[in-house]
């Protein structure tokens, strides 16, 4: 067991941004890891949001981090997902994990905020983590948030560099401040390399309607409209809805697609892969793994942990070398400037 944990900690110290390979994660303290509870005593609960494991996006990235922790840290784990898109279903998913003795419990997505606030108050002995929300101020809640605007800046630059028409599109799932960070970064990155680029933007829904994360048919319709208006590169940050936008792009000769969260080239059907330019990587997998690792080391403190370029939190994929390789020198230049703080990506459109 001692050897397994040492290897896991060493592996975490050497991870780099997928497709970029320059920014290592801060090394963990191996002695502290071994001095913790011992992973054989840890039962992790993962509460996915709507769509659960298999959405080829946000939930799947969380699942990848959990799977890595099971393999490398030898923890036990169980998963749950709400049956409906409401607080009642999310409370039930959390309670299922809490009542079966899981600790920590990780909630995937800001829509868990209300349910998790209640759970954290009622179960102070349990450590919780929530992804994409920092509104809960409790000693037993860790907020895992990301610099989505930085990764989106890079794929925005890629879109403008690739575009022949000078028109690109952004399809957002739900019009919230979180998704506006994606939009803002994308627009800024595109205009950095082509000040005259036209960026078309459209959201599938707005609160309290969160159906935009699970409506691929609507995303396909919106993307088709953008293509008709001249866009030849489309970035979809819309969870499971993004599959519809990808289908629209694949049907348009000469158009390319930018995915989100995971490397969607790797999960796409073979006939769709050639049109995927890149994906904005949101390393939820690393955040989940590192949170579990911190718990094993004995860290129970609440607070906010931010994942950006410096902590391997965001990046862009390079799986489709045929399309992305010609753009990489410029993208790497911009990535370094973001990393150094010489460029600050906006968080609001």
Coordinates of N, CA and C in Angstrom, one line a residue, residues 55-56 171 204 215-224 227 233-253 255-260 262-279 320 323:
X55 N -21.9 11.2 -20.4 CA -22.3 12.4 -21.2 C -21.2 12.9 -22.1
X56 N -20.0 12.3 -22.1 CA -18.9 12.7 -23.0 C -18.5 14.1 -22.8
X171 N -22.0 28.4 -28.9 CA -23.3 27.9 -28.5 C -23.2 27.6 -27.0
X204 N -29.0 28.1 -25.2 CA -30.1 27.2 -25.4 C -31.3 27.5 -24.5
X215 N -30.2 19.2 -24.5 CA -31.1 19.4 -25.6 C -30.3 19.4 -26.9
X216 N -29.8 18.3 -27.3 CA -29.0 18.3 -28.5 C -29.7 18.7 -29.8
X217 N -31.0 18.4 -29.9 CA -31.8 18.8 -31.0 C -31.8 20.4 -31.2
X218 N -32.0 21.0 -30.1 CA -32.0 22.5 -30.1 C -30.6 23.1 -30.5
X219 N -29.6 22.4 -29.9 CA -28.2 22.9 -30.2 C -27.9 22.7 -31.7
X220 N -28.4 21.6 -32.3 CA -28.2 21.3 -33.7 C -28.9 22.4 -34.5
X221 N -30.1 22.8 -34.1 CA -30.8 23.8 -34.9 C -30.1 25.2 -34.8
X222 N -29.6 25.5 -33.6 CA -28.9 26.8 -33.5 C -27.6 26.8 -34.2
X223 N -26.9 25.7 -34.2 CA -25.6 25.7 -34.9 C -25.8 25.7 -36.4
X224 N -26.9 25.1 -36.9 CA -27.2 25.1 -38.3 C -27.5 26.5 -38.7
X227 N -24.2 28.4 -39.0 CA -23.5 28.0 -40.2 C -24.1 28.7 -41.4
X233 N -16.6 27.9 -37.9 CA -16.1 27.3 -36.7 C -17.1 27.5 -35.6
X234 N -17.5 26.5 -34.9 CA -18.5 26.6 -33.8 C -17.9 26.0 -32.5
X235 N -18.0 26.7 -31.4 CA -17.6 26.2 -30.1 C -18.9 26.0 -29.3
X236 N -19.1 24.8 -28.8 CA -20.2 24.5 -28.0 C -19.8 24.2 -26.6
X237 N -20.3 25.0 -25.7 CA -20.1 24.8 -24.2 C -21.5 24.5 -23.7
X238 N -22.0 23.3 -23.8 CA -23.4 23.1 -23.6 C -23.7 21.7 -23.0
X239 N -22.7 21.0 -22.4 CA -22.9 19.7 -21.8 C -23.3 18.7 -22.9
X240 N -24.3 17.9 -22.6 CA -24.8 16.9 -23.5 C -25.4 17.4 -24.8
X241 N -25.8 18.7 -24.8 CA -26.3 19.3 -26.0 C -25.3 19.5 -27.1
X242 N -24.0 19.6 -26.7 CA -23.0 19.8 -27.7 C -23.0 18.8 -28.8
X243 N -23.5 17.6 -28.6 CA -23.5 16.5 -29.6 C -24.3 17.0 -30.8
X244 N -25.4 17.7 -30.6 CA -26.2 18.2 -31.7 C -25.5 19.2 -32.5
X245 N -24.7 20.1 -31.8 CA -23.9 21.1 -32.6 C -22.9 20.5 -33.4
X246 N -22.3 19.4 -32.9 CA -21.2 18.7 -33.6 C -21.9 18.1 -34.9
X247 N -23.0 17.5 -34.8 CA -23.7 16.9 -35.9 C -24.0 17.9 -37.0
X248 N -24.4 19.1 -36.6 CA -24.6 20.2 -37.6 C -23.4 20.6 -38.3
X249 N -22.3 20.7 -37.6 CA -21.0 21.1 -38.2 C -20.5 20.0 -39.1
X250 N -20.7 18.8 -38.7 CA -20.2 17.7 -39.6 C -21.0 17.6 -40.9
X251 N -22.2 18.2 -40.9 CA -23.0 18.2 -42.2 C -22.7 19.3 -43.1
X252 N -21.8 20.2 -42.6 CA -21.5 21.5 -43.4 C -20.1 21.3 -43.9
X253 N -19.9 21.3 -45.2 CA -18.6 21.1 -45.8 C -17.7 22.3 -45.4
X255 N -16.6 23.2 -42.4 CA -16.8 23.7 -41.1 C -16.1 22.9 -40.1
X256 N -15.7 23.5 -39.0 CA -15.0 22.7 -37.9 C -15.6 23.0 -36.6
X257 N -15.4 22.1 -35.6 CA -16.1 22.2 -34.3 C -15.1 22.2 -33.2
X258 N -15.4 22.9 -32.1 CA -14.6 23.0 -30.9 C -15.4 22.4 -29.7
X259 N -14.9 21.4 -29.1 CA -15.6 20.8 -28.0 C -15.3 21.4 -26.7
X260 N -15.8 20.8 -25.6 CA -15.6 21.4 -24.3 C -15.4 20.4 -23.2
X262 N -14.0 17.8 -21.9 CA -13.1 16.6 -22.2 C -12.6 16.8 -23.7
X263 N -11.6 15.9 -24.0 CA -11.1 15.9 -25.4 C -12.2 15.1 -26.2
X264 N -13.1 15.9 -26.9 CA -14.2 15.2 -27.5 C -13.8 14.5 -28.8
X265 N -12.6 14.8 -29.3 CA -12.1 14.0 -30.4 C -12.0 12.5 -30.0
X266 N -11.5 12.3 -28.8 CA -11.3 10.9 -28.3 C -12.6 10.1 -28.1
X267 N -13.7 10.8 -27.8 CA -15.0 10.1 -27.5 C -15.9 10.2 -28.7
X268 N -15.6 10.9 -29.7 CA -16.5 11.1 -30.9 C -16.5 9.8 -31.8
X269 N -17.5 9.6 -32.5 CA -17.5 8.6 -33.6 C -16.5 8.9 -34.6
X270 N -16.0 7.9 -35.2 CA -14.8 8.0 -36.2 C -15.2 9.0 -37.3
X271 N -16.4 8.9 -37.8 CA -16.8 9.8 -38.9 C -16.9 11.3 -38.5
X272 N -17.0 11.5 -37.2 CA -17.1 12.9 -36.8 C -15.8 13.5 -36.4
X273 N -14.8 12.7 -36.1 CA -13.5 13.2 -35.6 C -12.8 14.2 -36.5
X274 N -12.9 14.0 -37.9 CA -12.1 14.9 -38.7 C -12.5 16.4 -38.6
X275 N -13.7 16.7 -38.2 CA -14.2 18.1 -38.1 C -13.9 18.7 -36.7
X276 N -13.4 17.9 -35.8 CA -13.1 18.5 -34.4 C -11.8 19.1 -34.4
X277 N -11.7 20.4 -34.4 CA -10.5 21.2 -34.4 C -9.7 21.0 -33.1
X278 N -10.4 21.2 -32.0 CA -9.8 21.0 -30.6 C -10.9 21.0 -29.6
X279 N -10.6 20.9 -28.4 CA -11.6 21.0 -27.3 C -11.0 21.8 -26.2
X320 N -6.4 16.1 -32.8 CA -6.5 16.2 -34.3 C -5.3 17.0 -34.9
X323 N -5.4 19.2 -38.1 CA -6.0 20.6 -38.0 C -5.3 21.5 -37.1

